[in-house]
């Protein structure tokens, strides 16, 4: 009887172990080392008039890498409490399982992955995933554009020329443009490069070259705003050369 | 097979299963729970309101082309004013120690009420209400990840936004908006 109970107990252990082994593996999740406040290196066009309604640039897209938490290159427009952003991220795309908003489940992308990300004034964060870039575009410059050309509070984003890839509806139709090089771990690679920077002023659908590249904030201890020219800006780990 | 033997087999199997499941539960919970970084994919330096630059109230009153309104509420009153921020040529912000930020700027929306209604259609955190007798967009911070919460309205030619910190309830933010007056 005792022997029967022991051998049955072992049978039970083996049975449950086999169920556990056959169960589908839990989805991968961002490590806690990625849960750190962002570091941004930001630049803008001159006077913050609040009347910018578009930003476009030829943006460097990285090659494939598996060593980043979340490394970002973005074109943005900020208005008070809200903003719109058209970006690529390399690393973790945070989903609801990690208190993020980009889908139900977090995913890791070793290739640059495009996102539209926006916050209406006083509202929540919103995210739309637009996919990893194709292999043929790795380690290359690609034209990106973000604009509310008709000032109807709908911001469209593009790869190259129209038609748009998608749009973000918010409650502002202009703001201050920003280039954003962002990372979430001090081991992340922070390089970014924005060439042929142009902006659009509200009420006018013409694109104007940046004529006064200015720093707009930098809390990164290692990576800095570098002015190659007034319309060509990098984020690099050398001394800053962007001045007001 | 005797009943006794069968009972032995069943209880042994159940006991063994409990041991394994318990081990899985304990070991499974040993890993840290990951969370998205505070403020991810955000083009503003943390702590810098509106991505702007520090200002004084005197500079703001000299530069802005409209008369200001000031709050009179426990969460936002003159002694609690922490910093004034220049957001752009046409708008600025008053930041209070409580975490409340009040934005005031030239309105650029041709039809604000239509925009408030559209926001309420699209996003669960927004609704449309009446504050100070004016149609206002209300944002409940408990209804969306990352929402500061707030009250947004246009009075005359000025757009005013009373924003919270994500924790201050909407009811308090409405009270702050109602308390605004030209008296400093």
Coordinates of N, CA, C and O in Angstrom, one line a residue, chain A residues 100-184:
Chain A
X100 N 2.9 49.3 -21.2 CA 3.0 50.1 -22.4 C 1.7 50.2 -23.1 O 0.7 49.7 -22.6
X101 N 1.7 50.8 -24.3 CA 0.5 50.9 -25.1 C 0.6 50.4 -26.5 O -0.3 50.5 -27.3
X102 N 1.8 49.8 -26.8 CA 2.0 49.4 -28.2 C 1.6 47.9 -28.3 O 2.5 47.0 -28.4
X103 N 0.3 47.6 -28.3 CA -0.2 46.3 -28.4 C -0.3 45.6 -27.1 O 0.0 46.1 -26.0
X104 N -0.8 44.4 -27.2 CA -1.1 43.6 -25.9 C 0.2 43.1 -25.3 O 0.4 43.1 -24.1
X105 N 1.1 42.6 -26.2 CA 2.3 41.9 -25.8 C 3.5 42.7 -26.2 O 3.6 43.1 -27.4
X106 N 4.5 42.9 -25.4 CA 5.7 43.5 -25.7 C 6.5 42.7 -26.8 O 6.3 41.4 -26.8
X107 N 7.2 43.3 -27.7 CA 8.0 42.5 -28.6 C 9.4 43.2 -28.7 O 9.5 44.4 -28.5
X108 N 10.3 42.4 -29.1 CA 11.7 42.9 -29.3 C 12.0 42.9 -30.8 O 11.7 41.9 -31.5
X109 N 12.5 44.0 -31.3 CA 12.9 44.1 -32.7 C 14.3 44.5 -32.9 O 14.7 45.5 -32.4
X110 N 15.1 43.6 -33.4 CA 16.5 43.9 -33.6 C 16.7 44.8 -34.8 O 17.8 45.5 -34.9
X111 N 15.8 44.9 -35.7 CA 15.8 45.9 -36.8 C 15.0 47.1 -36.4 O 14.1 47.0 -35.6
X112 N 15.3 48.3 -37.0 CA 14.5 49.5 -36.7 C 13.0 49.1 -37.1 O 12.7 48.6 -38.1
X113 N 12.2 49.5 -36.2 CA 10.7 49.2 -36.3 C 10.0 50.5 -36.2 O 10.1 51.3 -35.2
X114 N 9.1 50.8 -37.2 CA 8.5 52.1 -37.2 C 7.2 52.1 -36.3 O 6.4 51.2 -36.4
X115 N 7.1 53.2 -35.6 CA 5.9 53.5 -34.8 C 5.4 54.9 -35.0 O 6.1 55.8 -35.2
X116 N 4.1 55.1 -34.9 CA 3.5 56.4 -34.7 C 3.0 56.4 -33.3 O 2.4 55.5 -32.8
X117 N 3.4 57.5 -32.6 CA 3.1 57.6 -31.1 C 2.6 59.0 -30.9 O 3.2 60.0 -31.3
X118 N 1.5 59.1 -30.1 CA 0.9 60.4 -29.9 C 0.2 60.5 -28.6 O -0.3 59.6 -28.0
X119 N 0.1 61.8 -28.1 CA -0.5 62.1 -26.8 C -1.4 63.4 -27.1 O -0.8 64.5 -27.2
X120 N -2.7 63.3 -27.1 CA -3.5 64.5 -27.2 C -3.4 65.3 -25.9 O -3.1 64.7 -24.9
X121 N -3.7 66.5 -26.0 CA -3.6 67.4 -24.8 C -4.3 66.8 -23.6 O -5.5 66.5 -23.7
X122 N -3.7 66.5 -22.5 CA -4.1 65.9 -21.2 C -4.6 64.5 -21.4 O -5.1 63.9 -20.4
X123 N -4.4 63.9 -22.6 CA -4.9 62.6 -22.8 C -3.8 61.5 -22.6 O -2.7 61.7 -22.2
X124 N -4.2 60.2 -22.9 CA -3.4 59.1 -22.8 C -2.4 58.9 -23.9 O -2.5 59.6 -24.9
X125 N -1.5 58.0 -23.8 CA -0.5 57.7 -24.8 C -1.2 56.7 -25.8 O -1.9 55.8 -25.4
X126 N -0.9 56.9 -27.1 CA -1.4 56.1 -28.1 C -0.3 55.7 -29.1 O 0.6 56.5 -29.4
X127 N -0.4 54.4 -29.6 CA 0.7 53.9 -30.4 C 0.1 53.1 -31.6 O -0.9 52.4 -31.4
X128 N 0.7 53.2 -32.7 CA 0.4 52.4 -33.8 C 1.7 51.8 -34.4 O 2.6 52.5 -34.7
X129 N 1.7 50.5 -34.5 CA 2.9 49.8 -35.1 C 2.8 49.7 -36.6 O 1.8 49.3 -37.1
X130 N 3.9 50.2 -37.2 CA 3.9 50.2 -38.7 C 4.9 49.2 -39.3 O 5.2 49.2 -40.5
X131 N 5.5 48.4 -38.5 CA 6.3 47.3 -39.0 C 7.8 47.5 -39.0 O 8.3 48.7 -39.0
X132 N 8.6 46.4 -39.0 CA 10.1 46.5 -39.1 C 10.4 46.9 -40.5 O 9.7 46.6 -41.5
X133 N 11.5 47.6 -40.7 CA 11.9 48.0 -42.0 C 12.5 46.8 -42.7 O 13.0 45.9 -42.1
X134 N 12.4 46.8 -44.1 CA 12.9 45.6 -44.8 C 14.4 45.6 -44.8 O 15.1 46.6 -44.5
X135 N 15.0 44.4 -44.9 CA 16.4 44.3 -44.9 C 17.2 45.2 -45.9 O 18.2 45.7 -45.6
X136 N 16.5 45.5 -47.0 CA 17.2 46.3 -48.0 C 17.4 47.7 -47.5 O 18.2 48.5 -48.1
X137 N 16.6 48.1 -46.5 CA 16.7 49.5 -45.9 C 17.6 49.6 -44.7 O 17.8 50.7 -44.1
X138 N 18.1 48.5 -44.3 CA 19.0 48.6 -43.1 C 20.2 49.4 -43.3 O 20.8 49.4 -44.4
X139 N 20.7 50.1 -42.3 CA 21.9 51.0 -42.4 C 21.8 51.9 -43.6 O 22.7 52.0 -44.4
X140 N 20.7 52.6 -43.7 CA 20.6 53.6 -44.8 C 19.7 54.8 -44.4 O 19.1 54.8 -43.4
X141 N 19.8 55.8 -45.2 CA 19.0 57.0 -45.0 C 17.6 56.9 -45.7 O 17.6 56.5 -46.9
X142 N 16.6 57.2 -45.0 CA 15.2 57.1 -45.6 C 14.5 58.4 -45.3 O 14.6 58.9 -44.1
X143 N 13.7 58.9 -46.3 CA 13.0 60.2 -46.1 C 11.7 59.9 -45.2 O 10.9 59.1 -45.6
X144 N 11.6 60.6 -44.1 CA 10.4 60.6 -43.3 C 9.8 62.0 -43.2 O 10.5 63.0 -43.3
X145 N 8.5 62.0 -43.0 CA 7.8 63.3 -43.0 C 6.6 63.2 -42.0 O 5.9 62.1 -41.9
X146 N 6.3 64.3 -41.3 CA 5.2 64.4 -40.4 C 4.6 65.7 -40.6 O 5.3 66.8 -40.5
X147 N 3.3 65.8 -40.8 CA 2.7 67.2 -41.1 C 1.2 67.2 -40.8 O 0.5 66.2 -41.0
X148 N 0.7 68.4 -40.5 CA -0.8 68.6 -40.5 C -1.0 69.7 -41.5 O -1.1 70.9 -41.2
X149 N -0.9 69.4 -42.8 CA -0.8 70.4 -43.9 C -2.1 71.3 -43.9 O -1.9 72.4 -44.4
X150 N -3.2 70.8 -43.5 CA -4.4 71.6 -43.7 C -5.0 72.0 -42.3 O -6.1 72.5 -42.2
X151 N -4.2 71.9 -41.3 CA -4.5 72.4 -39.9 C -5.8 71.9 -39.4 O -6.6 72.6 -38.7
X152 N -6.1 70.6 -39.6 CA -7.4 70.1 -39.1 C -7.2 69.2 -37.9 O -8.0 68.3 -37.6
X153 N -6.0 69.3 -37.3 CA -5.6 68.5 -36.1 C -5.3 67.0 -36.4 O -5.2 66.2 -35.5
X154 N -5.3 66.7 -37.7 CA -5.0 65.3 -38.1 C -3.5 65.3 -38.7 O -3.3 66.0 -39.7
X155 N -2.6 64.7 -38.0 CA -1.2 64.7 -38.4 C -0.9 63.4 -39.2 O -1.0 62.3 -38.7
X156 N -0.5 63.6 -40.4 CA -0.2 62.4 -41.3 C 1.3 62.2 -41.3 O 2.1 63.1 -41.1
X157 N 1.7 60.9 -41.4 CA 3.1 60.5 -41.5 C 3.4 59.7 -42.7 O 2.5 59.0 -43.2
X158 N 4.6 59.9 -43.3 CA 4.9 59.4 -44.6 C 6.3 58.7 -44.5 O 7.2 59.1 -43.8
X159 N 6.5 57.8 -45.5 CA 7.8 57.3 -45.9 C 8.0 57.9 -47.3 O 7.3 57.4 -48.2
X160 N 8.9 58.8 -47.4 CA 9.1 59.4 -48.7 C 7.9 60.4 -49.0 O 7.4 61.1 -48.2
X161 N 7.4 60.3 -50.3 CA 6.3 61.2 -50.7 C 4.9 60.6 -50.4 O 4.8 59.4 -50.1
X162 N 3.9 61.4 -50.6 CA 2.5 60.8 -50.4 C 2.3 59.6 -51.4 O 3.0 59.5 -52.4
X163 N 1.4 58.7 -51.0 CA 0.4 58.9 -50.0 C 1.0 58.6 -48.6 O 2.0 58.0 -48.5
X164 N 0.2 59.0 -47.6 CA 0.7 58.8 -46.2 C 0.6 57.4 -45.8 O -0.2 56.6 -46.3
X165 N 1.4 57.0 -44.8 CA 1.4 55.7 -44.2 C 0.2 55.6 -43.3 O -0.5 54.6 -43.2
X166 N -0.1 56.7 -42.5 CA -1.2 56.7 -41.6 C -1.3 58.1 -41.0 O -0.7 59.1 -41.4
X167 N -2.2 58.3 -40.0 CA -2.4 59.6 -39.4 C -2.7 59.4 -37.9 O -3.1 58.4 -37.4
X168 N -2.5 60.5 -37.2 CA -2.8 60.6 -35.7 C -3.7 61.8 -35.5 O -3.4 62.9 -35.9
X169 N -4.8 61.5 -34.9 CA -5.8 62.6 -34.6 C -5.6 63.1 -33.2 O -5.7 62.4 -32.2
X170 N -5.3 64.4 -33.1 CA -5.2 65.0 -31.7 C -6.0 66.3 -31.7 O -6.9 66.5 -32.5
X171 N -5.7 67.2 -30.8 CA -6.5 68.4 -30.6 C -5.6 69.7 -30.7 O -6.0 70.7 -30.1
X172 N -4.6 69.6 -31.5 CA -3.8 70.8 -31.8 C -3.4 70.7 -33.3 O -3.3 69.6 -33.8
X173 N -3.2 71.8 -33.9 CA -2.8 71.8 -35.4 C -1.5 72.5 -35.7 O -1.2 72.8 -36.8
X174 N -0.7 72.7 -34.6 CA 0.6 73.3 -34.8 C 1.4 73.1 -33.5 O 0.8 72.7 -32.5
X175 N 2.6 73.5 -33.5 CA 3.4 73.3 -32.3 C 4.9 73.7 -32.6 O 5.1 74.6 -33.4
X176 N 5.8 73.0 -31.9 CA 7.2 73.3 -32.1 C 7.9 71.9 -32.5 O 7.7 70.9 -31.9
X177 N 8.6 72.0 -33.7 CA 9.2 70.7 -34.2 C 10.4 70.3 -33.3 O 11.0 71.1 -32.7
X178 N 10.6 69.0 -33.3 CA 11.8 68.4 -32.6 C 12.3 67.2 -33.4 O 11.6 66.4 -33.8
X179 N 13.7 67.2 -33.4 CA 14.3 65.9 -33.7 C 14.6 65.3 -32.4 O 14.9 66.0 -31.4
X180 N 14.5 63.9 -32.2 CA 14.6 63.3 -31.0 C 15.5 62.0 -31.1 O 15.1 61.1 -31.8
X181 N 16.7 62.0 -30.5 CA 17.5 60.8 -30.3 C 17.3 60.4 -28.9 O 17.7 61.1 -28.0
X182 N 16.7 59.2 -28.7 CA 16.3 58.8 -27.3 C 16.8 57.4 -27.0 O 16.9 56.5 -27.9
X183 N 17.1 57.1 -25.8 CA 17.5 55.8 -25.4 C 17.1 55.5 -24.0 O 16.8 56.5 -23.2
X184 N 17.0 54.2 -23.6 CA 16.4 53.9 -22.3 C 17.4 53.0 -21.4 O 16.9 52.5 -20.5

